[in-house]
Amino acid sequence: SIGGNTFMGTTTLTNSGSRFILFANGQPDVFNDDLIINNTGTDEIYLAHNSVGNQFNGTVTVNHSTDRFVHFNEASTAEATFNGNIIVNSNNGIGIRFGNRGGSGTLSTGLTVSIGTNGFSAGDLLFENFTQVGNTAQSLVLTGTADLEIEDSNWGGDINFTAPRFFTRTTIYEGNANITKTGASLDISFGDNTFDGNTVVTLSSTSAGIRWANNSSDTFNGTTTLVNLGSGEMEMAYNS
């Protein structure tokens, strides 16, 4: 769809077929109420794909259970503003992406991103070029084999992120940061992150570790605490 649509009421978008659905491929869409996205088919869903000025003015809920992605603001020229909370669920498949290829997303002040009642146990949860306005605390707990990837973003509030796999690159964390890795694979992060508040990094995996600043240096401007509860290694400032 080229876009230019305005949805005044609650909207449910379901892909249960074998082809992708693509919105706002040239002109922005505006959702003035809640948006529920269900991806149960065999292809992908693209929202705010290739246009500036997309608005999500209600709560956005994503229910994902297939071996394809749900994408928001993916193309390099894409831009979306979220004026409602974001709720994500993924218990099968390869995940949900905000950004990915240069598009930008903004979460307005006072709002949150959270995991829904179905949980997030499979696939990627990617935030790229994602900006949280304001200092509202954010909490995300991923389980199973899921991974949390954060690139080129800015989180304005305190964050409490737990995931089997965790990667961070070129991101500013303005508040206190509490990050916990629980999975069994070595997670290597590029680096170039800035942590302005106090930071606690916890490794609770029984067999694998973390490696940070593998390509570019990280900056910690507050007290930094490392907690190793597993048998893997915590390699900070690794190669920069």
Short mmCIF file of C-alpha atoms in Angstrom, two decimals:
data_model
loop_
_atom_site.label_atom_id
_atom_site.label_comp_id
_atom_site.label_asym_id
_atom_site.label_seq_id
_atom_site.Cartn_x
_atom_site.Cartn_y
_atom_site.Cartn_z
CA SER A 1 0.00 0.00 0.00
CA ILE A 2 1.32 3.45 -0.90
CA GLY A 3 -0.05 4.87 2.37
CA GLY A 4 -1.80 8.14 3.12
CA ASN A 5 -4.44 6.36 5.21
CA THR A 6 -6.01 7.45 8.49
CA PHE A 7 -7.51 4.81 10.78
CA MET A 8 -9.88 6.42 13.28
CA GLY A 9 -10.93 3.39 15.34
CA THR A 10 -9.27 0.32 16.75
CA THR A 11 -7.56 -1.55 13.92
CA THR A 12 -6.62 -5.24 13.76
CA LEU A 13 -4.18 -6.29 11.06
CA THR A 14 -3.69 -10.04 10.55
CA ASN A 15 -1.46 -11.81 8.06
CA SER A 16 -2.35 -15.50 7.92
CA GLY A 17 -1.39 -15.93 4.28
CA SER A 18 1.68 -16.66 2.21
CA ARG A 19 2.49 -13.14 0.97
CA PHE A 20 3.72 -10.05 2.79
CA ILE A 21 1.67 -6.99 3.77
CA LEU A 22 3.32 -3.57 3.39
CA PHE A 23 1.97 -0.19 4.55
CA ALA A 24 3.08 3.43 3.97
CA ASN A 25 5.35 2.80 1.02
CA GLY A 26 5.56 6.46 -0.01
CA GLN A 27 3.03 8.35 2.13
CA PRO A 28 2.55 8.16 5.91
CA ASP A 29 -0.26 6.33 7.65
CA VAL A 30 -1.91 7.57 10.85
CA PHE A 31 -3.48 5.22 13.40
CA ASN A 32 -5.57 7.29 15.82
CA ASP A 33 -6.61 4.40 18.06
CA ASP A 34 -5.16 1.08 19.17
CA LEU A 35 -3.49 -1.15 16.60
CA ILE A 36 -3.31 -4.94 17.01
CA ILE A 37 -0.99 -6.85 14.69
CA ASN A 38 -1.18 -10.65 14.33
CA ASN A 39 1.40 -12.40 12.19
CA THR A 40 0.56 -16.09 11.84
CA GLY A 41 1.24 -16.63 8.13
CA THR A 42 4.37 -17.45 6.18
CA ASP A 43 5.51 -13.95 5.21
CA GLU A 44 6.22 -10.56 6.76
CA ILE A 45 4.35 -7.44 7.84
CA TYR A 46 5.78 -3.97 7.20
CA LEU A 47 4.39 -0.86 8.92
CA ALA A 48 5.52 2.75 8.30
CA HIS A 49 7.77 1.25 5.68
CA ASN A 50 9.09 4.05 3.49
CA SER A 51 7.67 7.44 4.45
CA VAL A 52 8.03 10.27 6.97
CA GLY A 53 5.29 11.29 9.40
CA ASN A 54 3.77 7.95 10.34
CA GLN A 55 1.86 8.13 13.63
CA PHE A 56 0.70 5.44 16.03
CA ASN A 57 -1.55 7.35 18.43
CA GLY A 58 -2.89 4.40 20.42
CA THR A 59 -1.40 1.29 21.96
CA VAL A 60 0.42 -0.91 19.46
CA THR A 61 0.26 -4.64 20.26
CA VAL A 62 2.22 -7.15 18.19
CA ASN A 63 1.46 -10.88 18.38
CA HIS A 64 4.09 -12.78 16.42
CA SER A 65 4.26 -16.54 15.88
CA THR A 66 5.81 -17.25 12.49
CA ASP A 67 9.16 -17.63 10.81
CA ARG A 68 9.04 -14.11 9.38
CA PHE A 69 9.53 -10.63 10.82
CA VAL A 70 7.18 -7.83 11.73
CA HIS A 71 8.92 -4.59 10.70
CA PHE A 72 8.34 -0.98 11.70
CA ASN A 73 9.95 2.00 9.89
CA GLU A 74 12.46 -0.20 8.10
CA ALA A 75 13.59 1.77 5.03
CA SER A 76 16.30 4.39 5.48
CA THR A 77 13.82 7.22 4.78
CA ALA A 78 11.14 5.86 7.12
CA GLU A 79 10.09 7.67 10.29
CA ALA A 80 7.43 6.79 12.86
CA THR A 81 6.24 8.35 16.10
CA PHE A 82 4.64 6.18 18.76
CA ASN A 83 2.21 8.23 20.86
CA GLY A 84 0.96 5.16 22.69
CA ASN A 85 2.52 2.25 24.52
CA ILE A 86 4.12 -0.62 22.60
CA ILE A 87 3.44 -4.24 23.63
CA VAL A 88 5.30 -7.10 21.94
CA ASN A 89 4.72 -10.86 22.01
CA SER A 90 6.74 -13.54 20.20
CA ASN A 91 6.61 -17.20 21.14
CA ASN A 92 7.69 -18.62 17.78
CA GLY A 93 9.52 -17.37 14.71
CA ILE A 94 12.26 -14.83 14.08
CA GLY A 95 11.01 -11.68 15.71
CA ILE A 96 10.00 -8.02 15.66
CA ARG A 97 12.12 -5.15 14.38
CA PHE A 98 11.94 -1.39 14.89
CA GLY A 99 14.32 0.19 12.39
CA ASN A 100 16.74 -2.37 10.97
CA ARG A 101 17.77 -0.58 7.76
CA GLY A 102 18.13 3.01 8.86
CA GLY A 103 14.55 4.07 9.57
CA SER A 104 13.87 5.89 12.83
CA GLY A 105 11.28 5.53 15.55
CA THR A 106 10.39 7.83 18.47
CA LEU A 107 8.55 6.83 21.63
CA SER A 108 6.86 9.89 23.10
CA THR A 109 7.25 10.96 26.70
CA GLY A 110 5.55 9.00 29.47
CA LEU A 111 5.17 5.81 27.42
CA THR A 112 6.66 2.32 27.62
CA VAL A 113 7.70 -0.67 25.59
CA SER A 114 6.75 -3.90 27.36
CA ILE A 115 6.39 -7.65 26.90
CA GLY A 116 2.81 -8.85 26.61
CA THR A 117 1.02 -11.66 28.38
CA ASN A 118 2.15 -14.23 25.78
CA GLY A 119 5.79 -13.46 26.48
CA PHE A 120 8.78 -13.06 24.20
CA SER A 121 10.60 -16.38 24.05
CA ALA A 122 11.69 -16.68 20.40
CA GLY A 123 13.28 -14.46 17.78
CA ASP A 124 14.89 -11.03 17.74
CA LEU A 125 13.59 -7.88 19.37
CA LEU A 126 15.51 -5.14 17.57
CA PHE A 127 15.53 -1.41 18.28
CA GLU A 128 17.59 0.53 15.75
CA ASN A 129 17.56 4.34 15.52
CA PHE A 130 14.99 4.28 18.32
CA THR A 131 14.62 7.27 20.66
CA GLN A 132 12.74 7.29 23.94
CA VAL A 133 11.71 10.84 24.85
CA GLY A 134 11.54 11.57 28.58
CA ASN A 135 12.68 9.54 31.56
CA THR A 136 9.96 6.89 32.03
CA ALA A 137 11.53 3.63 33.24
CA GLN A 138 11.56 0.72 30.78
CA SER A 139 11.55 -3.00 31.64
CA LEU A 140 11.88 -5.89 29.18
CA VAL A 141 12.25 -9.55 30.17
CA LEU A 142 12.83 -11.97 27.29
CA THR A 143 13.01 -15.73 27.84
CA GLY A 144 13.62 -18.97 25.94
CA THR A 145 16.02 -18.39 23.03
CA ALA A 146 15.10 -14.77 22.28
CA ASP A 147 17.63 -11.99 21.83
CA LEU A 148 17.47 -8.26 22.47
CA GLU A 149 19.44 -6.09 20.04
CA ILE A 150 19.83 -2.33 20.48
CA GLU A 151 21.67 -0.21 17.92
CA ASP A 152 22.09 3.54 17.37
CA SER A 153 19.40 4.34 19.91
CA ASN A 154 18.75 6.55 22.93
CA TRP A 155 16.91 5.44 26.07
CA GLY A 156 15.95 8.41 28.23
CA GLY A 157 14.81 6.54 31.33
CA ASP A 158 16.17 3.86 33.64
CA ILE A 159 16.24 0.50 31.89
CA ASN A 160 15.95 -3.04 33.23
CA PHE A 161 16.63 -5.46 30.37
CA THR A 162 16.91 -9.25 30.76
CA ALA A 163 17.38 -11.59 27.81
CA PRO A 164 18.98 -14.91 26.86
CA ARG A 165 21.07 -12.94 24.36
CA PHE A 166 21.85 -9.21 24.50
CA PHE A 167 23.70 -6.98 22.06
CA THR A 168 24.23 -3.21 22.20
CA ARG A 169 25.88 -0.83 19.76
CA THR A 170 26.27 2.97 19.56
CA THR A 171 23.50 3.62 22.07
CA ILE A 172 23.07 6.18 24.85
CA TYR A 173 21.50 5.05 28.12
CA GLU A 174 20.67 8.27 29.97
CA GLY A 175 19.38 6.71 33.18
CA ASN A 176 20.50 3.83 35.35
CA ALA A 177 20.96 0.58 33.44
CA ASN A 178 20.40 -2.93 34.75
CA ILE A 179 21.25 -5.54 32.08
CA THR A 180 21.12 -9.32 32.61
CA LYS A 181 22.13 -12.05 30.17
CA THR A 182 20.67 -15.50 30.81
CA GLY A 183 21.42 -17.57 27.68
CA ALA A 184 24.06 -20.13 26.74
CA SER A 185 25.75 -18.41 23.77
CA LEU A 186 28.66 -15.96 23.75
CA ASP A 187 27.28 -12.48 23.02
CA ILE A 188 29.69 -10.07 21.33
CA SER A 189 28.72 -6.39 21.28
CA PHE A 190 30.30 -3.82 18.95
CA GLY A 191 30.62 -1.07 21.54
CA ASP A 192 30.45 2.75 21.24
CA ASN A 193 27.78 2.86 23.94
CA THR A 194 27.43 5.54 26.62
CA PHE A 195 26.00 4.76 30.06
CA ASP A 196 25.29 8.04 31.85
CA GLY A 197 23.86 6.60 35.08
CA ASN A 198 24.87 3.75 37.34
CA THR A 199 25.16 0.44 35.51
CA VAL A 200 24.79 -3.14 36.69
CA VAL A 201 25.66 -5.92 34.25
CA THR A 202 24.78 -9.45 35.37
CA LEU A 203 25.79 -12.73 33.76
CA SER A 204 23.58 -15.58 34.94
CA SER A 205 24.34 -18.00 32.12
CA THR A 206 25.82 -21.33 33.17
CA SER A 207 28.04 -21.82 30.14
CA ALA A 208 28.67 -18.67 28.10
CA GLY A 209 29.75 -15.11 28.57
CA ILE A 210 29.63 -11.59 27.20
CA ARG A 211 32.17 -9.57 25.26
CA TRP A 212 31.66 -5.82 25.12
CA ALA A 213 33.45 -3.08 23.16
CA ASN A 214 34.73 -5.57 20.63
CA ASN A 215 35.17 -2.83 17.99
CA SER A 216 34.75 0.55 19.67
CA SER A 217 35.06 1.77 23.26
CA ASP A 218 32.17 2.04 25.71
CA THR A 219 31.85 4.94 28.18
CA PHE A 220 30.53 4.47 31.73
CA ASN A 221 29.87 7.77 33.51
CA GLY A 222 28.46 6.35 36.75
CA THR A 223 29.23 3.51 39.12
CA THR A 224 29.56 0.21 37.24
CA THR A 225 28.94 -3.14 38.91
CA LEU A 226 29.64 -6.51 37.28
CA VAL A 227 27.93 -9.59 38.71
CA ASN A 228 28.98 -13.03 37.46
CA LEU A 229 26.61 -15.76 38.63
CA GLY A 230 27.58 -18.28 35.95
CA SER A 231 30.65 -20.05 34.61
CA GLY A 232 31.24 -17.83 31.56
CA GLU A 233 33.51 -14.83 31.31
CA MET A 234 32.61 -11.14 31.39
CA GLU A 235 34.98 -9.46 28.93
CA MET A 236 34.53 -5.70 29.11
CA ALA A 237 36.54 -3.16 27.08
CA TYR A 238 37.62 -6.18 25.10
CA ASN A 239 39.20 -4.87 21.93
CA SER A 240 39.12 -1.08 21.87
#
